[in-house]
C-alpha cells in the first residue's frame, strides 16, 4: 500500500511541478545552504521552494524546516526523496541520520542535511547489498530534474504528507563545465589554417552548456508562445531531432525568450550585443546571466571535454562513428539527439548531426594567451562549429571552424544553449 501511495505521489508530480499541493500550515523553510539562493519569495506564491543549487552538478543543498504549529508531529513513514523528471524514486539509504525513525517526534527544527540529499540521489537499480548498501552510480546530475523531499507525519491522529520541492534552474538539460585552461586550435596537425596558431585559453568562471542540441520540440514551444514562424524540418520529422534551418538571430531570440520565461535578464540586445545583469553591453561572457549561445572558445573547451579531456580528435572519441552522425552513417539527414556516445562531460552530438551557432563574430586566431575570450569585433559572419550529418569525418573534428552571415540558414545548421553559472 505504501509503495502504491508513493508511486501515485511521483506520478502526480511529473510535469506539474508548479502545481504541487504543498501544505505549509505546519512547516516553514527558515534556512538553506548555500545561503541566499532561494529564488524570490516563491515558497507561498506557487507552492514550490525554488532553490538554485547548480543543477545537481555542484554541492547538494541543506535546508532547515521549523514546526510552526502547536501540535507535536510524529514521523509516520521514513523520509523519502524523488527525482521526478527521471521517473525514478529512491527511499533513504540509512547512514545514522537520527530523524528518520518512524514513530519518533519530529523536532521543532528539522534539518535535512546535505549528506541525506546526496545519498538519495541514486537510481534504484544502482544499489546492491553486500553486507551494506553499495551505490554503483548516481543519477545523472543535470537540469530539467526536480528533487522532491516527501515527509509524511501524523498529527493528532491525522496523516499529512508534506512535499518540499527543489527545481532545477537550467533548461535543455544543461551540463556543468568547470573553468580551467586548455589549448585551443588544431593540436593534432593536418587541420585548416584558420585553426592555427594554437593558443592557451583560460576560463575564470564555470558555465552550463546544453547536454543536447536544441530540438524541434523545444524550438516549436518557443514559436507557439511567441507566434514566430516554425523552422522547416526538411521533411525529416520534428520531435527530438535537432532544430535546423534557423538563423543566428533566430537562435538568440530563442535564448532571450527562455531567459524571460525563467525570469532572468536577457543576454542579447536587438543588435546582438551581449548584455550583463543590468542590461549593459559587455564583452565579458562571465558577466552575462541569461541564456545565450556559447562563445567559440566555450564551445571548443566543452567539446574537448573541459577539465576531463582525454585529448580526443572528435568530441568523446578518436573513432568518429562512436560519437558522430556524419556523411558515412547519417542516412543523409539529421538524427534524434543523444543517440551516439557522449563526450567526457556527458555532452552529445558535439561532433556531427548539425552545425551549431556560437555567439562570436568570426576572426583569425592569435598566438597570445587569452582569458574569457569572446570576439565582439563586428564582421560579416558568425561562427558555427561541430560539423553535421552532411560532413565528412575531418569536418567533425573539435577544432574545425566555419562561419556564415548571421542571416544564413541551412538544413544542417542548428544550435545549443549556454549559461554562465551565477
mmCIF file of C-alpha atoms in Angstrom:
data_model
loop_
_atom_site.group_PDB
_atom_site.id
_atom_site.type_symbol
_atom_site.label_atom_id
_atom_site.label_comp_id
_atom_site.label_asym_id
_atom_site.label_seq_id
_atom_site.Cartn_x
_atom_site.Cartn_y
_atom_site.Cartn_z
ATOM 1 C CA UNK A 1 0.000 0.000 0.000
ATOM 2 C CA UNK A 2 2.826 2.347 0.904
ATOM 3 C CA UNK A 3 4.583 1.648 -2.396
ATOM 4 C CA UNK A 4 1.379 2.367 -4.347
ATOM 5 C CA UNK A 5 0.857 5.638 -2.483
ATOM 6 C CA UNK A 6 4.425 6.778 -3.172
ATOM 7 C CA UNK A 7 4.080 5.834 -6.827
ATOM 8 C CA UNK A 8 0.947 7.960 -7.058
ATOM 9 C CA UNK A 9 2.804 10.861 -5.490
ATOM 10 C CA UNK A 10 5.588 10.766 -8.025
ATOM 11 C CA UNK A 11 3.228 10.307 -10.962
ATOM 12 C CA UNK A 12 1.249 13.326 -9.851
ATOM 13 C CA UNK A 13 4.428 15.318 -9.590
ATOM 14 C CA UNK A 14 5.809 14.677 -13.069
ATOM 15 C CA UNK A 15 5.124 17.523 -15.440
ATOM 16 C CA UNK A 16 3.159 19.623 -12.938
ATOM 17 C CA UNK A 17 5.933 20.877 -10.712
ATOM 18 C CA UNK A 18 4.421 24.316 -10.265
ATOM 19 C CA UNK A 19 1.074 22.836 -9.237
ATOM 20 C CA UNK A 20 2.220 20.774 -6.263
ATOM 21 C CA UNK A 21 -0.422 20.727 -3.495
ATOM 22 C CA UNK A 22 2.133 21.516 -0.831
ATOM 23 C CA UNK A 23 0.986 22.086 2.744
ATOM 24 C CA UNK A 24 2.736 24.729 4.823
ATOM 25 C CA UNK A 25 0.338 25.032 7.759
ATOM 26 C CA UNK A 26 2.899 23.315 9.994
ATOM 27 C CA UNK A 27 6.268 23.889 8.381
ATOM 28 C CA UNK A 28 8.195 26.940 7.294
ATOM 29 C CA UNK A 29 11.519 26.966 5.456
ATOM 30 C CA UNK A 30 13.833 29.030 7.645
ATOM 31 C CA UNK A 31 17.259 28.352 6.187
ATOM 32 C CA UNK A 32 19.003 26.880 3.173
ATOM 33 C CA UNK A 33 22.643 26.225 2.399
ATOM 34 C CA UNK A 34 24.108 27.545 0.181
ATOM 35 C CA UNK A 35 22.623 30.710 1.618
ATOM 36 C CA UNK A 36 20.882 33.359 -0.436
ATOM 37 C CA UNK A 37 19.832 31.024 -3.193
ATOM 38 C CA UNK A 38 16.110 30.910 -2.510
ATOM 39 C CA UNK A 39 14.766 32.494 -5.692
ATOM 40 C CA UNK A 40 12.429 35.388 -4.943
ATOM 41 C CA UNK A 41 9.904 34.547 -2.217
ATOM 42 C CA UNK A 42 8.003 31.895 -4.081
ATOM 43 C CA UNK A 43 7.503 29.411 -1.259
ATOM 44 C CA UNK A 44 3.942 30.546 -0.619
ATOM 45 C CA UNK A 45 3.280 32.055 -4.029
ATOM 46 C CA UNK A 46 3.322 28.972 -6.199
ATOM 47 C CA UNK A 47 3.854 26.242 -3.629
ATOM 48 C CA UNK A 48 7.357 25.450 -4.831
ATOM 49 C CA UNK A 49 10.548 26.063 -2.907
ATOM 50 C CA UNK A 50 12.744 27.051 -5.827
ATOM 51 C CA UNK A 51 16.410 26.909 -4.964
ATOM 52 C CA UNK A 52 19.315 27.203 -7.346
ATOM 53 C CA UNK A 53 21.863 24.563 -6.497
ATOM 54 C CA UNK A 54 23.949 24.078 -9.600
ATOM 55 C CA UNK A 55 21.519 21.752 -11.325
ATOM 56 C CA UNK A 56 22.700 18.747 -9.316
ATOM 57 C CA UNK A 57 26.242 19.311 -10.503
ATOM 58 C CA UNK A 58 27.590 21.202 -7.532
ATOM 59 C CA UNK A 59 27.139 20.652 -3.818
ATOM 60 C CA UNK A 60 23.748 19.401 -2.746
ATOM 61 C CA UNK A 61 21.588 21.732 -0.659
ATOM 62 C CA UNK A 62 20.868 21.559 3.028
ATOM 63 C CA UNK A 63 17.668 23.043 4.317
ATOM 64 C CA UNK A 64 16.018 23.635 7.667
ATOM 65 C CA UNK A 65 12.296 23.452 8.410
ATOM 66 C CA UNK A 66 10.575 24.674 11.548
ATOM 67 C CA UNK A 67 7.391 23.262 13.044
ATOM 68 C CA UNK A 68 5.275 26.385 13.472
ATOM 69 C CA UNK A 69 2.213 24.566 14.809
ATOM 70 C CA UNK A 70 1.402 23.955 18.456
ATOM 71 C CA UNK A 71 0.820 20.245 17.936
ATOM 72 C CA UNK A 72 3.626 17.677 18.083
ATOM 73 C CA UNK A 73 4.296 15.892 14.798
ATOM 74 C CA UNK A 74 5.277 12.243 14.613
ATOM 75 C CA UNK A 75 7.019 10.650 11.646
ATOM 76 C CA UNK A 76 4.677 8.071 10.143
ATOM 77 C CA UNK A 77 6.853 6.921 7.269
ATOM 78 C CA UNK A 78 10.553 7.305 6.680
ATOM 79 C CA UNK A 79 11.643 10.419 4.879
ATOM 80 C CA UNK A 80 11.758 9.690 1.135
ATOM 81 C CA UNK A 81 13.001 11.537 -1.907
ATOM 82 C CA UNK A 82 12.086 11.509 -5.596
ATOM 83 C CA UNK A 83 13.872 12.765 -8.673
ATOM 84 C CA UNK A 84 10.713 13.434 -10.593
ATOM 85 C CA UNK A 85 11.596 14.037 -14.219
ATOM 86 C CA UNK A 86 13.530 10.774 -14.490
ATOM 87 C CA UNK A 87 10.607 8.783 -13.120
ATOM 88 C CA UNK A 88 12.947 7.146 -10.621
ATOM 89 C CA UNK A 89 12.468 7.164 -6.887
ATOM 90 C CA UNK A 90 14.647 6.131 -4.028
ATOM 91 C CA UNK A 91 13.922 5.604 -0.385
ATOM 92 C CA UNK A 92 16.504 6.579 2.141
ATOM 93 C CA UNK A 93 19.775 4.703 2.438
ATOM 94 C CA UNK A 94 20.342 4.971 6.178
ATOM 95 C CA UNK A 95 23.562 6.495 7.384
ATOM 96 C CA UNK A 96 22.770 7.042 11.045
ATOM 97 C CA UNK A 97 20.559 10.016 10.282
ATOM 98 C CA UNK A 98 18.591 10.198 13.541
ATOM 99 C CA UNK A 99 15.337 11.784 12.431
ATOM 100 C CA UNK A 100 14.402 9.012 10.017
ATOM 101 C CA UNK A 101 12.986 6.571 12.575
ATOM 102 C CA UNK A 102 9.249 6.049 12.402
ATOM 103 C CA UNK A 103 7.164 6.798 15.445
ATOM 104 C CA UNK A 104 9.569 9.358 16.848
ATOM 105 C CA UNK A 105 8.599 13.001 17.273
ATOM 106 C CA UNK A 106 9.725 15.454 14.642
ATOM 107 C CA UNK A 107 11.925 18.017 16.386
ATOM 108 C CA UNK A 108 10.680 21.614 16.351
ATOM 109 C CA UNK A 109 13.510 22.452 13.952
ATOM 110 C CA UNK A 110 14.169 19.790 11.347
ATOM 111 C CA UNK A 111 17.485 19.958 9.488
ATOM 112 C CA UNK A 112 17.686 17.863 6.331
ATOM 113 C CA UNK A 113 21.452 17.658 5.808
ATOM 114 C CA UNK A 114 23.456 17.730 2.629
ATOM 115 C CA UNK A 115 24.585 14.154 3.258
ATOM 116 C CA UNK A 116 20.990 12.975 3.082
ATOM 117 C CA UNK A 117 20.288 14.843 -0.150
ATOM 118 C CA UNK A 118 23.463 13.387 -1.643
ATOM 119 C CA UNK A 119 22.740 9.795 -0.754
ATOM 120 C CA UNK A 120 19.201 9.700 -2.088
ATOM 121 C CA UNK A 121 20.318 10.965 -5.484
ATOM 122 C CA UNK A 122 20.830 7.464 -6.838
ATOM 123 C CA UNK A 123 18.684 5.293 -9.099
ATOM 124 C CA UNK A 124 17.132 2.241 -7.502
ATOM 125 C CA UNK A 125 18.784 -0.221 -9.857
ATOM 126 C CA UNK A 126 22.258 1.055 -8.989
ATOM 127 C CA UNK A 127 22.073 -0.120 -5.358
ATOM 128 C CA UNK A 128 23.298 -3.530 -4.218
ATOM 129 C CA UNK A 129 23.512 -5.059 -0.778
ATOM 130 C CA UNK A 130 26.682 -6.926 0.191
ATOM 131 C CA UNK A 131 26.995 -6.595 3.933
ATOM 132 C CA UNK A 132 25.922 -2.986 3.452
ATOM 133 C CA UNK A 133 24.393 -0.713 0.845
ATOM 134 C CA UNK A 134 26.634 -0.176 -2.188
ATOM 135 C CA UNK A 135 25.855 2.582 -4.679
ATOM 136 C CA UNK A 136 27.206 1.822 -8.136
ATOM 137 C CA UNK A 137 26.386 5.068 -9.922
ATOM 138 C CA UNK A 138 24.491 8.256 -9.274
ATOM 139 C CA UNK A 139 21.575 9.736 -11.143
ATOM 140 C CA UNK A 140 22.999 11.978 -13.876
ATOM 141 C CA UNK A 141 23.402 15.410 -12.369
ATOM 142 C CA UNK A 142 21.638 17.553 -14.900
ATOM 143 C CA UNK A 143 18.925 20.119 -15.349
ATOM 144 C CA UNK A 144 15.244 19.625 -16.029
ATOM 145 C CA UNK A 145 15.101 17.485 -12.938
ATOM 146 C CA UNK A 146 13.196 18.197 -9.752
ATOM 147 C CA UNK A 147 14.177 16.884 -6.357
ATOM 148 C CA UNK A 148 11.192 16.427 -4.070
ATOM 149 C CA UNK A 149 11.567 15.601 -0.400
ATOM 150 C CA UNK A 150 8.445 13.880 0.922
ATOM 151 C CA UNK A 151 7.719 13.726 4.646
ATOM 152 C CA UNK A 152 4.579 12.003 5.932
ATOM 153 C CA UNK A 153 3.641 12.754 9.543
ATOM 154 C CA UNK A 154 0.869 12.032 11.990
ATOM 155 C CA UNK A 155 -0.651 14.913 13.918
ATOM 156 C CA UNK A 156 -3.491 14.308 16.333
ATOM 157 C CA UNK A 157 -4.382 11.062 14.599
ATOM 158 C CA UNK A 158 -4.453 12.713 11.158
ATOM 159 C CA UNK A 159 -1.950 11.755 8.466
ATOM 160 C CA UNK A 160 -0.436 14.564 6.436
ATOM 161 C CA UNK A 161 2.134 14.455 3.656
ATOM 162 C CA UNK A 162 4.386 17.453 3.044
ATOM 163 C CA UNK A 163 6.338 17.850 -0.181
ATOM 164 C CA UNK A 164 9.247 20.254 -0.320
ATOM 165 C CA UNK A 165 10.319 20.662 -3.914
ATOM 166 C CA UNK A 166 13.603 21.885 -5.345
ATOM 167 C CA UNK A 167 13.571 22.762 -9.025
ATOM 168 C CA UNK A 168 16.486 22.609 -11.387
ATOM 169 C CA UNK A 169 17.232 26.034 -12.831
ATOM 170 C CA UNK A 170 18.651 25.231 -16.267
ATOM 171 C CA UNK A 171 16.559 24.369 -19.302
ATOM 172 C CA UNK A 172 17.627 21.996 -22.079
ATOM 173 C CA UNK A 173 19.309 19.724 -19.553
ATOM 174 C CA UNK A 174 22.464 21.724 -19.081
ATOM 175 C CA UNK A 175 25.769 20.168 -18.074
ATOM 176 C CA UNK A 176 28.207 21.985 -15.808
ATOM 177 C CA UNK A 177 31.538 22.875 -17.395
ATOM 178 C CA UNK A 178 34.040 23.929 -14.769
ATOM 179 C CA UNK A 179 36.522 26.671 -15.616
ATOM 180 C CA UNK A 180 40.117 25.857 -16.452
ATOM 181 C CA UNK A 181 42.799 26.221 -19.095
ATOM 182 C CA UNK A 182 43.136 24.394 -22.405
ATOM 183 C CA UNK A 183 44.905 24.668 -25.740
ATOM 184 C CA UNK A 184 42.546 25.949 -28.410
ATOM 185 C CA UNK A 185 43.025 25.045 -32.045
ATOM 186 C CA UNK A 186 44.430 22.143 -34.062
ATOM 187 C CA UNK A 187 46.760 20.330 -31.661
ATOM 188 C CA UNK A 188 46.948 17.197 -33.842
ATOM 189 C CA UNK A 189 48.119 18.701 -37.140
ATOM 190 C CA UNK A 190 46.545 18.468 -40.561
ATOM 191 C CA UNK A 191 43.744 20.917 -39.849
ATOM 192 C CA UNK A 192 42.810 24.066 -41.730
ATOM 193 C CA UNK A 193 44.909 27.216 -41.497
ATOM 194 C CA UNK A 194 42.258 29.099 -39.506
ATOM 195 C CA UNK A 195 42.646 26.529 -36.686
ATOM 196 C CA UNK A 196 46.107 27.918 -36.003
ATOM 197 C CA UNK A 197 48.063 29.192 -34.229
ATOM 198 C CA UNK A 198 47.119 27.145 -31.199
ATOM 199 C CA UNK A 199 46.896 29.219 -28.038
ATOM 200 C CA UNK A 200 46.127 28.906 -24.352
ATOM 201 C CA UNK A 201 42.644 29.879 -23.200
ATOM 202 C CA UNK A 202 41.643 30.242 -19.546
ATOM 203 C CA UNK A 203 38.129 30.433 -18.128
ATOM 204 C CA UNK A 204 37.832 32.070 -14.715
ATOM 205 C CA UNK A 205 34.168 31.064 -14.451
ATOM 206 C CA UNK A 206 32.020 27.948 -14.760
ATOM 207 C CA UNK A 207 29.219 27.644 -17.276
ATOM 208 C CA UNK A 208 26.393 25.338 -18.245
ATOM 209 C CA UNK A 209 26.033 24.102 -21.797
ATOM 210 C CA UNK A 210 23.145 22.138 -23.259
ATOM 211 C CA UNK A 211 23.559 18.396 -22.959
ATOM 212 C CA UNK A 212 21.866 18.145 -26.348
ATOM 213 C CA UNK A 213 21.332 20.399 -29.327
ATOM 214 C CA UNK A 214 18.064 22.349 -29.095
ATOM 215 C CA UNK A 215 15.343 20.128 -30.532
ATOM 216 C CA UNK A 216 12.311 20.871 -32.655
ATOM 217 C CA UNK A 217 10.111 20.162 -29.625
ATOM 218 C CA UNK A 218 11.885 22.901 -27.667
ATOM 219 C CA UNK A 219 12.062 25.377 -30.531
ATOM 220 C CA UNK A 220 8.425 24.778 -31.534
ATOM 221 C CA UNK A 221 7.355 25.603 -27.973
ATOM 222 C CA UNK A 222 9.097 28.958 -28.398
ATOM 223 C CA UNK A 223 7.331 29.534 -31.719
ATOM 224 C CA UNK A 224 3.950 28.623 -30.252
ATOM 225 C CA UNK A 225 4.472 31.005 -27.344
ATOM 226 C CA UNK A 226 5.646 33.939 -29.459
ATOM 227 C CA UNK A 227 3.803 33.497 -32.749
ATOM 228 C CA UNK A 228 7.083 33.102 -34.623
ATOM 229 C CA UNK A 229 7.048 31.006 -37.789
ATOM 230 C CA UNK A 230 8.314 27.480 -37.247
ATOM 231 C CA UNK A 231 11.504 26.308 -38.892
ATOM 232 C CA UNK A 232 11.268 23.774 -41.695
ATOM 233 C CA UNK A 233 12.237 20.215 -40.799
ATOM 234 C CA UNK A 234 13.168 19.499 -44.436
ATOM 235 C CA UNK A 235 10.718 16.605 -44.410
ATOM 236 C CA UNK A 236 12.640 14.520 -41.863
ATOM 237 C CA UNK A 237 10.382 14.963 -38.853
ATOM 238 C CA UNK A 238 10.450 17.144 -35.737
ATOM 239 C CA UNK A 239 10.258 15.919 -32.133
ATOM 240 C CA UNK A 240 13.710 15.261 -30.682
ATOM 241 C CA UNK A 241 15.607 15.868 -33.884
ATOM 242 C CA UNK A 242 17.775 18.993 -33.619
ATOM 243 C CA UNK A 243 16.116 22.118 -34.939
ATOM 244 C CA UNK A 244 17.520 23.193 -38.319
ATOM 245 C CA UNK A 245 17.016 25.993 -40.830
ATOM 246 C CA UNK A 246 17.421 28.705 -38.176
ATOM 247 C CA UNK A 247 19.444 31.897 -38.437
ATOM 248 C CA UNK A 248 21.810 33.198 -35.769
ATOM 249 C CA UNK A 249 19.122 35.790 -34.994
ATOM 250 C CA UNK A 250 16.530 33.041 -34.536
ATOM 251 C CA UNK A 251 18.857 31.288 -32.109
ATOM 252 C CA UNK A 252 19.435 34.350 -29.916
ATOM 253 C CA UNK A 253 15.708 35.146 -29.979
ATOM 254 C CA UNK A 254 15.142 31.692 -28.529
ATOM 255 C CA UNK A 255 17.770 32.365 -25.845
ATOM 256 C CA UNK A 256 16.157 35.680 -24.861
ATOM 257 C CA UNK A 257 12.701 34.093 -24.753
ATOM 258 C CA UNK A 258 13.997 31.342 -22.491
ATOM 259 C CA UNK A 259 15.625 33.910 -20.199
ATOM 260 C CA UNK A 260 12.372 35.858 -19.904
ATOM 261 C CA UNK A 261 10.483 32.636 -19.246
ATOM 262 C CA UNK A 262 12.880 31.851 -16.385
ATOM 263 C CA UNK A 263 12.730 35.467 -15.115
ATOM 264 C CA UNK A 264 16.385 36.060 -15.961
ATOM 265 C CA UNK A 265 17.912 39.153 -17.564
ATOM 266 C CA UNK A 266 18.135 38.609 -21.300
ATOM 267 C CA UNK A 267 21.580 38.022 -22.773
ATOM 268 C CA UNK A 268 21.269 39.948 -26.067
ATOM 269 C CA UNK A 269 20.073 43.344 -27.191
ATOM 270 C CA UNK A 270 18.373 43.998 -30.531
ATOM 271 C CA UNK A 271 21.775 44.417 -32.220
ATOM 272 C CA UNK A 272 23.092 41.075 -30.982
ATOM 273 C CA UNK A 273 25.399 42.503 -28.316
ATOM 274 C CA UNK A 274 25.871 40.568 -25.086
ATOM 275 C CA UNK A 275 24.289 42.151 -22.002
ATOM 276 C CA UNK A 276 25.193 41.927 -18.317
ATOM 277 C CA UNK A 277 22.671 41.510 -15.495
ATOM 278 C CA UNK A 278 21.894 45.237 -15.567
ATOM 279 C CA UNK A 279 21.244 45.333 -19.314
ATOM 280 C CA UNK A 280 24.560 46.982 -20.174
ATOM 281 C CA UNK A 281 26.586 45.875 -23.203
ATOM 282 C CA UNK A 282 29.522 43.670 -22.195
ATOM 283 C CA UNK A 283 32.244 41.718 -23.945
ATOM 284 C CA UNK A 284 32.856 39.528 -20.877
ATOM 285 C CA UNK A 285 30.776 36.310 -21.031
ATOM 286 C CA UNK A 286 31.234 35.808 -17.283
ATOM 287 C CA UNK A 287 29.037 38.870 -16.701
ATOM 288 C CA UNK A 288 26.106 37.558 -18.739
ATOM 289 C CA UNK A 289 23.336 35.974 -16.650
ATOM 290 C CA UNK A 290 20.722 34.913 -19.191
ATOM 291 C CA UNK A 291 20.680 32.066 -21.681
ATOM 292 C CA UNK A 292 22.911 32.551 -24.691
ATOM 293 C CA UNK A 293 24.875 30.765 -27.368
ATOM 294 C CA UNK A 294 28.286 29.522 -26.234
ATOM 295 C CA UNK A 295 31.303 31.527 -27.222
ATOM 296 C CA UNK A 296 33.541 29.785 -29.721
ATOM 297 C CA UNK A 297 36.128 29.133 -27.003
ATOM 298 C CA UNK A 298 33.493 27.758 -24.601
ATOM 299 C CA UNK A 299 32.187 25.511 -27.343
ATOM 300 C CA UNK A 300 35.613 24.047 -28.146
ATOM 301 C CA UNK A 301 36.560 23.647 -24.471
ATOM 302 C CA UNK A 302 33.326 21.760 -23.797
ATOM 303 C CA UNK A 303 33.642 19.688 -26.995
ATOM 304 C CA UNK A 304 37.162 18.664 -25.966
ATOM 305 C CA UNK A 305 35.869 17.502 -22.587
ATOM 306 C CA UNK A 306 36.699 20.506 -20.415
ATOM 307 C CA UNK A 307 38.832 19.644 -17.405
ATOM 308 C CA UNK A 308 38.069 15.952 -18.012
ATOM 309 C CA UNK A 309 39.513 15.942 -21.514
ATOM 310 C CA UNK A 310 41.175 12.784 -22.822
ATOM 311 C CA UNK A 311 42.533 14.628 -25.855
ATOM 312 C CA UNK A 312 40.241 13.104 -28.470
ATOM 313 C CA UNK A 313 40.125 14.413 -32.030
ATOM 314 C CA UNK A 314 36.332 14.121 -32.148
ATOM 315 C CA UNK A 315 34.116 15.006 -29.223
ATOM 316 C CA UNK A 316 34.408 11.954 -26.983
ATOM 317 C CA UNK A 317 36.433 9.558 -29.141
ATOM 318 C CA UNK A 318 39.127 9.149 -31.750
ATOM 319 C CA UNK A 319 36.668 6.903 -33.612
ATOM 320 C CA UNK A 320 34.254 9.271 -35.315
ATOM 321 C CA UNK A 321 31.489 6.679 -35.723
ATOM 322 C CA UNK A 322 31.226 6.258 -31.937
ATOM 323 C CA UNK A 323 30.190 9.844 -31.327
ATOM 324 C CA UNK A 324 29.040 11.482 -34.552
ATOM 325 C CA UNK A 325 26.369 11.358 -37.234
ATOM 326 C CA UNK A 326 28.240 12.301 -40.411
ATOM 327 C CA UNK A 327 28.102 11.625 -44.130
ATOM 328 C CA UNK A 328 29.001 7.934 -43.881
ATOM 329 C CA UNK A 329 26.380 6.910 -41.309
ATOM 330 C CA UNK A 330 23.637 9.563 -41.114
ATOM 331 C CA UNK A 331 21.410 8.345 -43.918
ATOM 332 C CA UNK A 332 21.648 11.856 -45.411
ATOM 333 C CA UNK A 333 19.545 13.526 -42.715
ATOM 334 C CA UNK A 334 19.574 14.599 -39.081
ATOM 335 C CA UNK A 335 19.076 12.053 -36.321
ATOM 336 C CA UNK A 336 17.400 12.310 -32.914
ATOM 337 C CA UNK A 337 19.704 13.883 -30.352
ATOM 338 C CA UNK A 338 21.584 11.744 -27.858
ATOM 339 C CA UNK A 339 21.779 8.521 -29.851
ATOM 340 C CA UNK A 340 25.578 8.403 -30.132
ATOM 341 C CA UNK A 341 28.027 8.160 -27.224
ATOM 342 C CA UNK A 342 28.627 11.306 -25.171
ATOM 343 C CA UNK A 343 31.959 13.007 -24.599
ATOM 344 C CA UNK A 344 33.874 13.158 -21.316
ATOM 345 C CA UNK A 345 31.455 15.729 -19.882
ATOM 346 C CA UNK A 346 28.322 13.860 -20.918
ATOM 347 C CA UNK A 347 27.582 16.110 -23.919
ATOM 348 C CA UNK A 348 26.035 14.588 -27.028
ATOM 349 C CA UNK A 349 26.444 15.399 -30.718
ATOM 350 C CA UNK A 350 29.177 17.997 -30.306
ATOM 351 C CA UNK A 351 30.676 16.300 -33.353
ATOM 352 C CA UNK A 352 28.229 15.838 -36.212
ATOM 353 C CA UNK A 353 24.428 15.813 -36.533
ATOM 354 C CA UNK A 354 24.122 19.608 -37.017
ATOM 355 C CA UNK A 355 26.478 22.543 -37.026
ATOM 356 C CA UNK A 356 25.960 24.804 -34.000
ATOM 357 C CA UNK A 357 25.887 28.595 -33.946
ATOM 358 C CA UNK A 358 28.225 30.352 -31.490
ATOM 359 C CA UNK A 359 27.997 33.893 -30.132
ATOM 360 C CA UNK A 360 31.215 35.201 -31.711
ATOM 361 C CA UNK A 361 31.945 37.037 -34.891
ATOM 362 C CA UNK A 362 34.429 35.060 -36.975
ATOM 363 C CA UNK A 363 38.061 36.141 -36.762
ATOM 364 C CA UNK A 364 41.635 34.884 -37.059
ATOM 365 C CA UNK A 365 43.429 33.266 -34.140
ATOM 366 C CA UNK A 366 46.303 34.841 -32.232
ATOM 367 C CA UNK A 367 49.135 33.006 -30.501
ATOM 368 C CA UNK A 368 48.636 35.116 -27.376
ATOM 369 C CA UNK A 369 47.110 33.507 -24.300
ATOM 370 C CA UNK A 370 43.551 34.664 -23.640
ATOM 371 C CA UNK A 371 41.231 34.804 -20.658
ATOM 372 C CA UNK A 372 37.437 34.520 -21.057
ATOM 373 C CA UNK A 373 37.653 35.303 -24.798
ATOM 374 C CA UNK A 374 34.749 36.479 -26.929
ATOM 375 C CA UNK A 375 35.191 38.077 -30.353
ATOM 376 C CA UNK A 376 32.847 41.073 -30.316
ATOM 377 C CA UNK A 377 34.518 42.803 -33.265
ATOM 378 C CA UNK A 378 31.808 43.109 -35.895
ATOM 379 C CA UNK A 379 32.446 41.369 -39.183
ATOM 380 C CA UNK A 380 30.432 39.732 -41.911
ATOM 381 C CA UNK A 381 29.945 36.268 -40.425
ATOM 382 C CA UNK A 382 29.214 34.470 -37.160
ATOM 383 C CA UNK A 383 30.960 31.268 -36.126
ATOM 384 C CA UNK A 384 29.415 27.833 -36.090
ATOM 385 C CA UNK A 385 31.110 24.622 -35.007
ATOM 386 C CA UNK A 386 30.886 20.835 -34.888
ATOM 387 C CA UNK A 387 30.186 19.590 -38.401
ATOM 388 C CA UNK A 388 26.972 17.844 -39.379
ATOM 389 C CA UNK A 389 25.254 14.816 -40.855
ATOM 390 C CA UNK A 390 26.373 16.102 -44.256
ATOM 391 C CA UNK A 391 30.065 16.481 -43.338
ATOM 392 C CA UNK A 392 32.950 14.093 -43.870
ATOM 393 C CA UNK A 393 34.790 12.909 -40.770
ATOM 394 C CA UNK A 394 37.517 15.564 -40.976
ATOM 395 C CA UNK A 395 34.966 18.362 -40.725
ATOM 396 C CA UNK A 396 33.534 16.962 -37.455
ATOM 397 C CA UNK A 397 36.857 17.391 -35.605
ATOM 398 C CA UNK A 398 36.501 19.530 -32.456
ATOM 399 C CA UNK A 399 38.995 22.098 -33.790
ATOM 400 C CA UNK A 400 37.267 22.674 -37.120
ATOM 401 C CA UNK A 401 35.676 26.096 -37.747
ATOM 402 C CA UNK A 402 33.150 27.557 -40.159
ATOM 403 C CA UNK A 403 31.188 30.790 -40.421
ATOM 404 C CA UNK A 404 28.416 32.456 -42.401
ATOM 405 C CA UNK A 405 26.253 35.540 -42.325
ATOM 406 C CA UNK A 406 24.014 35.625 -39.225
ATOM 407 C CA UNK A 407 21.015 35.580 -41.591
ATOM 408 C CA UNK A 408 22.126 32.285 -43.139
ATOM 409 C CA UNK A 409 20.055 29.116 -42.726
ATOM 410 C CA UNK A 410 20.686 25.538 -43.775
ATOM 411 C CA UNK A 411 19.297 22.068 -43.277
ATOM 412 C CA UNK A 412 22.431 21.078 -41.383
ATOM 413 C CA UNK A 413 22.675 24.067 -39.021
ATOM 414 C CA UNK A 414 21.170 24.417 -35.521
ATOM 415 C CA UNK A 415 22.394 25.421 -32.054
ATOM 416 C CA UNK A 416 22.656 24.552 -28.370
ATOM 417 C CA UNK A 417 22.372 26.926 -25.440
ATOM 418 C CA UNK A 418 24.710 28.032 -22.717
ATOM 419 C CA UNK A 419 24.566 29.963 -19.467
ATOM 420 C CA UNK A 420 27.217 31.365 -17.125
ATOM 421 C CA UNK A 421 26.967 29.898 -13.615
ATOM 422 C CA UNK A 422 25.658 32.727 -11.401
#
